[in-house]
Short mmCIF file of C-alpha atoms in Angstrom, two decimals:
data_model
loop_
_atom_site.label_atom_id
_atom_site.label_comp_id
_atom_site.label_asym_id
_atom_site.label_seq_id
_atom_site.Cartn_x
_atom_site.Cartn_y
_atom_site.Cartn_z
CA UNK A 16 16.83 -63.77 19.91
CA UNK A 17 19.94 -65.91 19.89
CA UNK A 18 22.05 -62.91 18.77
CA UNK A 19 20.91 -61.10 21.80
CA UNK A 20 22.06 -63.66 24.03
CA UNK A 21 25.39 -64.66 22.59
CA UNK A 22 25.86 -61.00 22.64
CA UNK A 23 25.22 -60.93 26.25
CA UNK A 24 26.89 -64.06 26.88
CA UNK A 25 30.18 -63.19 24.71
CA UNK A 26 31.70 -65.28 22.09
CA UNK A 27 35.10 -65.95 20.83
CA UNK A 28 36.16 -66.70 17.13
CA UNK A 29 38.57 -70.03 16.75
CA UNK A 30 40.85 -70.74 14.30
CA UNK A 31 41.08 -74.43 14.21
CA UNK A 32 44.26 -76.25 12.05
CA UNK A 33 45.39 -79.91 11.51
CA UNK A 34 45.03 -82.29 9.81
CA UNK A 35 41.48 -83.31 10.54
CA UNK A 36 39.81 -80.33 11.81
CA UNK A 37 36.35 -82.08 11.23
CA UNK A 38 36.83 -84.58 14.11
CA UNK A 39 37.86 -81.54 16.25
CA UNK A 40 33.84 -80.56 15.23
CA UNK A 41 32.79 -83.97 16.58
CA UNK A 42 34.57 -84.07 19.42
CA UNK A 43 33.24 -80.40 20.05
CA UNK A 44 29.50 -82.16 20.05
CA UNK A 45 30.11 -84.98 21.57
CA UNK A 46 31.60 -82.76 24.74
CA UNK A 47 28.63 -80.40 24.59
CA UNK A 48 30.57 -77.73 23.48
CA UNK A 49 28.51 -75.31 21.42
CA UNK A 50 29.49 -74.00 17.92
CA UNK A 51 28.31 -71.48 15.27
CA UNK A 52 29.81 -70.16 11.88
CA UNK A 53 31.84 -72.48 10.87
CA UNK A 54 33.81 -71.24 8.23
CA UNK A 55 36.03 -73.81 5.79
CA UNK A 56 39.77 -71.60 5.18
CA UNK A 57 40.70 -74.34 3.04
CA UNK A 58 41.36 -78.24 3.76
CA UNK A 59 43.03 -78.83 6.97
CA UNK A 60 41.84 -74.84 8.35
CA UNK A 61 38.39 -73.51 9.50
CA UNK A 62 37.28 -70.75 11.79
CA UNK A 63 34.18 -70.92 13.85
CA UNK A 64 32.55 -69.68 17.28
CA UNK A 65 32.16 -70.70 20.71
CA UNK A 66 30.39 -69.19 23.71
CA UNK A 67 33.27 -67.47 25.49
CA UNK A 68 32.32 -69.71 28.85
CA UNK A 69 33.31 -72.62 26.47
CA UNK A 70 36.31 -71.58 24.68
CA UNK A 71 39.01 -73.00 26.78
CA UNK A 72 36.70 -76.10 27.05
CA UNK A 73 37.45 -76.25 22.94
CA UNK A 74 40.94 -75.66 23.49
CA UNK A 75 41.47 -78.49 25.74
CA UNK A 76 39.76 -80.73 22.35
CA UNK A 77 42.17 -79.73 20.46
CA UNK A 78 44.76 -82.14 20.63
CA UNK A 79 42.89 -84.96 21.00
CA UNK A 80 41.68 -84.05 17.35
CA UNK A 81 45.93 -83.24 16.47
CA UNK A 82 44.72 -79.85 15.52
CA UNK A 83 46.14 -76.10 17.07
CA UNK A 84 43.30 -73.88 18.47
CA UNK A 85 44.39 -70.15 18.32
CA UNK A 86 41.62 -67.30 19.60
CA UNK A 87 41.31 -64.73 16.90
CA UNK A 88 38.49 -62.18 18.27
CA UNK A 89 36.59 -61.63 21.34
CA UNK A 90 32.85 -59.78 21.17
CA UNK A 91 29.95 -59.12 22.93
CA UNK A 92 29.03 -57.36 26.25
CA UNK A 93 31.84 -59.22 29.05
CA UNK A 94 34.77 -58.07 26.19
CA UNK A 95 33.27 -54.83 25.90
CA UNK A 96 33.30 -53.80 29.63
CA UNK A 97 36.60 -55.54 30.53
CA UNK A 98 37.48 -52.91 28.45
CA UNK A 99 37.24 -50.87 31.13
CA UNK A 100 37.96 -52.86 34.27
CA UNK A 101 41.15 -50.28 34.89
CA UNK A 102 39.09 -47.02 34.42
CA UNK A 103 38.28 -47.24 37.72
CA UNK A 104 36.63 -43.35 37.36
CA UNK A 105 34.33 -44.73 34.69
CA UNK A 106 33.35 -47.78 37.09
CA UNK A 107 32.60 -45.76 39.70
CA UNK A 108 30.60 -43.23 38.08
CA UNK A 109 28.88 -45.89 36.23
CA UNK A 110 28.04 -47.70 39.68
CA UNK A 111 26.67 -43.98 41.03
CA UNK A 112 24.51 -43.55 37.75
CA UNK A 113 22.95 -47.28 38.15
CA UNK A 114 22.54 -46.56 41.72
CA UNK A 115 21.02 -42.75 40.92
CA UNK A 116 18.47 -44.15 38.72
CA UNK A 117 17.02 -46.95 41.09
CA UNK A 118 17.07 -44.47 44.00
CA UNK A 119 15.34 -41.76 42.05
CA UNK A 120 12.53 -43.79 40.07
CA UNK A 121 11.35 -44.52 44.03
CA UNK A 122 11.80 -40.60 44.90
CA UNK A 123 8.20 -38.23 45.07
CA UNK A 124 8.66 -36.04 42.74
CA UNK A 125 4.92 -35.39 41.98
CA UNK A 126 2.22 -34.94 44.31
CA UNK A 127 -1.51 -35.37 42.80
CA UNK A 128 -4.36 -33.92 44.69
CA UNK A 129 -7.28 -34.70 43.70
CA UNK A 130 -11.66 -34.69 45.49
CA UNK A 131 -10.95 -31.75 47.45
CA UNK A 132 -13.51 -28.64 46.60
CA UNK A 133 -13.64 -26.02 49.63
CA UNK A 134 -10.26 -27.37 50.92
CA UNK A 135 -7.28 -25.62 49.40
CA UNK A 136 -4.56 -28.36 48.09
CA UNK A 137 -1.82 -25.88 49.69
CA UNK A 138 -3.24 -26.42 52.97
CA UNK A 139 -3.39 -30.26 52.26
CA UNK A 140 0.01 -30.57 50.58
CA UNK A 141 1.33 -28.73 53.90
CA UNK A 142 -0.52 -31.49 56.18
CA UNK A 143 0.95 -34.36 54.00
CA UNK A 144 4.79 -32.72 54.86
CA UNK A 145 3.99 -32.23 58.19
CA UNK A 146 2.95 -36.14 57.97
CA UNK A 147 6.34 -36.97 56.55
CA UNK A 148 5.36 -36.92 52.64
CA UNK A 149 6.57 -34.26 50.69
CA UNK A 150 8.66 -33.82 47.05
CA UNK A 151 11.99 -35.30 47.80
CA UNK A 152 10.33 -38.25 50.05
CA UNK A 153 11.80 -41.51 49.48
CA UNK A 154 8.97 -43.60 49.25
CA UNK A 155 10.14 -46.84 50.67
CA UNK A 156 10.91 -45.31 54.06
CA UNK A 157 7.08 -43.78 54.16
CA UNK A 158 4.20 -45.93 54.97
CA UNK A 159 0.77 -44.30 52.57
CA UNK A 160 -1.45 -45.85 55.35
CA UNK A 161 0.08 -44.06 58.58
CA UNK A 162 0.29 -40.87 56.54
CA UNK A 163 -3.26 -40.98 55.46
CA UNK A 164 -4.28 -41.58 59.24
CA UNK A 165 -2.32 -38.81 60.42
CA UNK A 166 -3.71 -36.38 58.04
CA UNK A 167 -7.24 -37.47 58.84
CA UNK A 168 -6.67 -36.64 62.48
CA UNK A 169 -5.12 -33.70 61.88
CA UNK A 170 -7.93 -31.90 59.65
CA UNK A 171 -11.70 -32.49 60.67
CA UNK A 172 -12.94 -31.05 57.16
CA UNK A 173 -11.37 -34.18 55.35
CA UNK A 174 -13.50 -38.17 56.26
CA UNK A 175 -11.16 -39.66 53.63
CA UNK A 176 -7.78 -39.77 52.27
CA UNK A 177 -5.83 -42.59 50.60
CA UNK A 178 -2.25 -42.18 49.48
CA UNK A 179 -0.66 -44.46 46.90
CA UNK A 180 2.60 -44.12 46.00
CA UNK A 181 3.57 -45.33 42.50
CA UNK A 182 7.46 -44.31 41.36
CA UNK A 183 8.03 -40.91 41.36
CA UNK A 184 4.33 -39.95 41.56
CA UNK A 185 1.79 -39.61 45.12
CA UNK A 186 -1.66 -39.90 44.03
CA UNK A 187 -3.67 -37.99 47.10
CA UNK A 188 -7.12 -38.95 46.48
CA UNK A 189 -9.48 -37.03 49.61
CA UNK A 190 -13.19 -36.85 50.35
CA UNK A 191 -14.33 -33.57 52.47
CA UNK A 192 -16.46 -33.70 55.23
CA UNK A 193 -20.25 -32.64 54.93
CA UNK A 194 -21.36 -29.96 57.04
CA UNK A 195 -24.51 -31.22 59.47
CA UNK A 196 -27.38 -28.40 58.71
CA UNK A 197 -27.61 -26.13 61.69
CA UNK A 198 -30.29 -27.84 63.85
CA UNK A 199 -33.11 -25.70 65.16
CA UNK A 200 -34.55 -26.05 69.11
CA UNK A 201 -38.19 -26.48 69.23
CA UNK A 202 -38.67 -28.43 72.66
CA UNK A 203 -36.92 -25.15 74.43
CA UNK A 204 -39.62 -22.72 75.28
CA UNK A 205 -38.43 -19.16 73.73
CA UNK A 206 -39.02 -15.80 72.66
CA UNK A 207 -37.57 -14.04 69.91
CA UNK A 208 -36.18 -10.77 70.45
CA UNK A 209 -34.56 -7.47 69.18
CA UNK A 210 -30.91 -7.98 69.14
CA UNK A 211 -30.34 -3.89 67.52
CA UNK A 212 -32.88 -1.10 67.96
CA UNK A 213 -34.81 -0.80 64.26
CA UNK A 214 -37.64 -0.11 62.24
CA UNK A 215 -39.26 -3.14 61.16
CA UNK A 216 -39.53 -4.13 57.20
CA UNK A 217 -40.66 -7.63 57.40
CA UNK A 218 -42.14 -10.09 59.59
CA UNK A 219 -41.94 -14.17 59.05
CA UNK A 220 -43.08 -16.25 61.53
CA UNK A 221 -43.21 -20.17 62.15
CA UNK A 222 -43.98 -20.69 65.43
CA UNK A 223 -45.04 -18.57 68.15
CA UNK A 224 -47.14 -15.31 68.09
CA UNK A 225 -46.04 -12.30 66.34
CA UNK A 226 -45.85 -8.47 68.61
CA UNK A 227 -44.49 -6.69 65.76
CA UNK A 228 -45.75 -5.75 62.32
CA UNK A 229 -43.92 -4.11 59.31
CA UNK A 230 -43.41 -0.18 60.53
CA UNK A 231 -43.15 -0.88 64.07
CA UNK A 232 -39.87 0.74 65.63
CA UNK A 233 -38.53 -1.77 68.33
CA UNK A 234 -35.58 -0.93 70.53
CA UNK A 235 -33.37 -3.67 71.66
CA UNK A 236 -34.49 -6.47 73.98
CA UNK A 237 -38.20 -5.94 72.92
CA UNK A 238 -39.67 -8.97 72.35
CA UNK A 239 -40.61 -9.33 68.62
CA UNK A 240 -42.40 -13.19 68.40
CA UNK A 241 -43.84 -14.86 71.96
CA UNK A 242 -43.36 -18.40 72.64
CA UNK A 243 -46.31 -18.34 74.82
CA UNK A 244 -49.63 -19.08 73.30
CA UNK A 245 -52.45 -18.39 75.54
CA UNK A 246 -55.86 -19.89 74.62
CA UNK A 247 -59.38 -17.53 75.60
CA UNK A 248 -63.01 -18.23 75.21
CA UNK A 249 -64.55 -16.16 72.77
CA UNK A 250 -67.21 -14.61 74.36
CA UNK A 251 -65.36 -13.56 77.44
CA UNK A 252 -61.87 -13.66 76.14
CA UNK A 253 -60.54 -15.22 79.68
CA UNK A 254 -57.90 -17.21 78.58
CA UNK A 255 -58.20 -20.67 80.19
CA UNK A 256 -54.83 -22.34 78.86
CA UNK A 257 -51.44 -21.02 77.73
CA UNK A 258 -48.75 -23.26 76.17
CA UNK A 259 -45.40 -22.52 75.57
CA UNK A 260 -43.23 -23.26 72.60
CA UNK A 261 -40.27 -22.47 70.87
CA UNK A 262 -40.52 -19.50 68.78
CA UNK A 263 -38.94 -19.70 65.04
CA UNK A 264 -39.35 -16.83 62.52
CA UNK A 265 -37.22 -14.22 60.93
CA UNK A 266 -37.55 -10.53 61.25
CA UNK A 267 -35.89 -7.87 59.09
CA UNK A 268 -35.74 -4.24 59.84
CA UNK A 269 -34.17 -0.84 58.95
CA UNK A 270 -31.23 -0.17 61.57
CA UNK A 271 -28.33 2.22 61.90
CA UNK A 272 -24.58 1.86 62.81
CA UNK A 273 -22.44 4.32 63.46
CA UNK A 274 -18.38 3.13 63.14
CA UNK A 275 -15.20 5.21 63.80
CA UNK A 276 -11.49 5.01 62.50
CA UNK A 277 -8.57 7.14 63.25
CA UNK A 278 -5.07 6.90 62.17
CA UNK A 279 -1.99 9.47 62.94
CA UNK A 280 -1.23 12.11 60.15
CA UNK A 281 2.91 10.92 60.31
CA UNK A 282 4.44 8.19 60.22
CA UNK A 283 7.94 6.56 60.15
CA UNK A 284 9.19 5.26 56.88
CA UNK A 285 11.79 3.17 55.50
CA UNK A 286 14.55 5.05 53.32
CA UNK A 287 16.75 2.12 51.59
CA UNK A 288 20.48 3.48 51.80
CA UNK A 289 21.13 1.35 48.48
CA UNK A 290 23.39 -1.50 50.17
CA UNK A 291 22.36 -4.76 48.92
CA UNK A 292 24.02 -8.53 49.79
CA UNK A 293 22.43 -11.47 47.85
CA UNK A 294 23.16 -15.01 48.74
CA UNK A 295 22.44 -18.04 47.12
CA UNK A 296 21.95 -21.67 48.69
CA UNK A 297 20.31 -25.16 46.68
CA UNK A 298 18.40 -27.32 48.34
CA UNK A 299 18.68 -30.63 47.12
CA UNK A 300 15.06 -32.44 48.95
CA UNK A 301 15.97 -30.84 52.32
CA UNK A 302 20.07 -30.81 52.22
CA UNK A 303 21.26 -27.43 51.22
CA UNK A 304 24.60 -26.22 50.24
CA UNK A 305 25.23 -22.72 50.82
CA UNK A 306 27.51 -20.57 48.39
CA UNK A 307 28.19 -17.66 50.76
CA UNK A 308 30.13 -17.97 54.62
CA UNK A 309 28.36 -15.64 56.50
CA UNK A 310 28.76 -12.65 54.92
CA UNK A 311 25.54 -10.36 55.15
CA UNK A 312 24.31 -7.21 56.70
CA UNK A 313 24.56 -6.78 60.47
CA UNK A 314 22.08 -5.13 62.70
CA UNK A 315 18.22 -4.92 62.17
CA UNK A 316 18.14 -2.14 60.00
CA UNK A 317 17.20 -4.42 56.73
CA UNK A 318 14.82 -6.31 54.66
CA UNK A 319 14.99 -10.04 53.90
CA UNK A 320 13.63 -11.04 50.60
CA UNK A 321 13.75 -14.88 49.72
CA UNK A 322 13.36 -16.13 45.75
CA UNK A 323 12.68 -19.67 45.76
CA UNK A 324 13.16 -21.46 42.21
CA UNK A 325 12.16 -25.22 41.34
CA UNK A 326 14.18 -26.92 39.08
CA UNK A 327 11.43 -28.11 36.15
CA UNK A 328 12.29 -30.78 33.55
CA UNK A 329 10.96 -29.42 29.79
CA UNK A 330 8.43 -32.14 30.37
CA UNK A 331 6.70 -29.77 33.57
CA UNK A 332 8.05 -32.62 35.68
CA UNK A 333 9.23 -30.85 38.81
CA UNK A 334 12.51 -32.22 40.71
CA UNK A 335 13.43 -31.86 44.33
CA UNK A 336 15.44 -28.85 44.00
CA UNK A 337 15.10 -25.60 44.60
CA UNK A 338 17.74 -22.43 44.12
CA UNK A 339 16.76 -19.76 46.99
CA UNK A 340 18.03 -16.61 46.88
CA UNK A 341 18.33 -13.78 50.08
CA UNK A 342 18.41 -10.31 49.30
CA UNK A 343 19.46 -8.15 51.78
CA UNK A 344 18.86 -4.23 51.61
CA UNK A 345 19.71 -1.57 54.25
CA UNK A 346 17.23 1.46 55.21
CA UNK A 347 17.11 4.08 57.31
CA UNK A 348 13.88 5.46 59.13
CA UNK A 349 12.38 8.86 58.85
CA UNK A 350 9.28 10.74 59.70
CA UNK A 351 7.21 11.52 56.92
CA UNK A 352 3.42 13.37 56.67
CA UNK A 353 0.90 11.45 55.01
CA UNK A 354 -1.75 12.50 52.07
CA UNK A 355 -4.59 12.91 53.50
CA UNK A 356 -6.59 12.35 50.94
CA UNK A 357 -5.28 8.73 50.32
CA UNK A 358 -5.46 8.19 54.03
CA UNK A 359 -9.37 9.36 53.70
CA UNK A 360 -9.96 6.68 51.52
CA UNK A 361 -7.94 3.95 53.83
CA UNK A 362 -10.13 4.61 56.59
CA UNK A 363 -13.58 4.68 54.18
CA UNK A 364 -12.61 1.39 52.57
CA UNK A 365 -11.45 -0.06 56.36
CA UNK A 366 -14.86 1.17 58.08
CA UNK A 367 -17.00 -0.15 55.09
CA UNK A 368 -15.13 -3.95 55.13
CA UNK A 369 -15.48 -3.66 59.07
CA UNK A 370 -20.05 -3.27 58.66
CA UNK A 371 -19.92 -5.93 55.89
CA UNK A 372 -18.17 -7.88 58.17
CA UNK A 373 -20.81 -7.65 60.75
CA UNK A 374 -23.59 -8.55 58.39
CA UNK A 375 -24.93 -11.75 57.49
CA UNK A 376 -25.95 -13.60 54.53
CA UNK A 377 -28.38 -11.74 52.50
CA UNK A 378 -28.18 -8.61 54.73
CA UNK A 379 -26.72 -5.05 53.08
CA UNK A 380 -25.99 -1.58 53.53
CA UNK A 381 -28.56 0.90 51.67
CA UNK A 382 -27.18 4.03 52.79
CA UNK A 383 -23.90 5.70 54.01
CA UNK A 384 -22.87 8.59 55.32
CA UNK A 385 -19.27 9.85 55.81
CA UNK A 386 -17.69 12.69 58.38
CA UNK A 387 -14.29 13.83 58.93
CA UNK A 388 -12.16 15.35 61.71
CA UNK A 389 -8.72 16.27 61.72
CA UNK A 390 -6.55 17.20 64.13
CA UNK A 391 -2.66 18.42 64.61
CA UNK A 392 -1.45 14.51 64.96
CA UNK A 393 -4.63 12.43 63.98
CA UNK A 394 -7.42 12.05 61.07
CA UNK A 395 -10.82 10.37 62.33
CA UNK A 396 -13.18 9.31 60.13
CA UNK A 397 -17.02 8.19 60.89
CA UNK A 398 -19.64 6.28 58.86
CA UNK A 399 -22.91 6.44 59.64
CA UNK A 400 -24.53 3.69 57.48
CA UNK A 401 -28.52 2.47 56.94
CA UNK A 402 -28.84 -1.40 56.95
CA UNK A 403 -31.17 -3.82 56.03
CA UNK A 404 -31.01 -6.80 58.51
CA UNK A 405 -32.40 -9.89 60.30
CA UNK A 406 -32.59 -8.63 63.68
CA UNK A 407 -34.42 -11.69 65.86
CA UNK A 408 -32.29 -13.25 68.39
CA UNK A 409 -33.41 -16.64 70.46
CA UNK A 410 -34.37 -15.69 74.43
CA UNK A 411 -35.60 -18.69 76.53
CA UNK A 412 -38.55 -18.63 78.58
CA UNK A 413 -37.93 -18.50 82.41
CA UNK A 414 -40.29 -20.47 84.05
CA UNK A 415 -42.33 -19.27 87.52
CA UNK A 416 -40.07 -21.33 89.67
CA UNK A 417 -36.92 -19.93 88.13
CA UNK A 418 -38.04 -16.66 90.48
CA UNK A 419 -36.75 -13.30 88.84
CA UNK A 420 -36.48 -13.74 84.91
CA UNK A 421 -33.23 -13.92 82.87
CA UNK A 422 -33.08 -13.45 79.40
CA UNK A 423 -30.03 -15.45 78.04
CA UNK A 424 -29.84 -14.20 73.84
CA UNK A 425 -28.32 -16.77 71.66
CA UNK A 426 -27.65 -14.80 68.39
#
């Protein structure tokens, strides 16, 4: 430890010559001058080491001991640095490196997001960037609490967020909002009516009186479950009391849907001419350096493809440096005839996608049939599908004071 301290402070080896070198050592001890490594070179000569900061004091004590002192060797960090005192480029570079290391240790290079299950990480990172935290952000300039509050105000899917800025890493912990279960209104009197034409396949009633059974054919708007419950005398079947309640149930039926889609048989296609221009730029945390002037393809008839690559260290650490390359390709347009078979398959897949989008959870398509109609310019595909779906919809029961009853359907 003493050797390391002496290296940081620096030391000087002195050669002391005179009739009484030991008197010089006594004076150094009296005046608090530290020394070590005393080596006798003869009866009237010795060498020793003193701290660099005290060797002038030792030199001033030499005449009192009738001795002469000569500095032979300088050692330690101060003398090492003094070698570069006239190398200004090296000193400036060293200062820049130290400054860069100091600043780089506080620049965010990694953002870890944990705790999310349904909300994509990419969307959370985008919201963090909008709030002021992204790769390349200087940590001391942002407030972790303020960023968390801004993101929570922007995204209702998150109920909790904590941001921990530690050096080059930002740890983001989130908790997602639990969706409240759908509340079924059981206070407003209502019926269940048919939202589609169909043939009933299954009836499940939890509140109200079923008006249909499996095998019945119903039209859109027919009452499936009545919310008016009548109480009658068994003997005369005379109704003496009617109670209205909210109908709750699930009515399944076979339904039929018809969908159509058309597309032109000729389209305008791009034909690339082969003229290509490539432009490259570097993005250093938002500071962009371009390696091109105003070169490019003029006009609107070109496609631009941008490729972005982030600089990554061997350990997998991503740096806030991106290489962005733009490739511009010139094209012309010409009319082309589309492949009818491929167009037919595309329209069929499109119709099935639309049909499935209309169906809810548990509902399915049981049978499909396609018909084609082609003209000189268009191809039309029609889908006739049989489905198994839940067709009940809630309709409020109008009271007598409301006059003419109006049915409000809430699917």
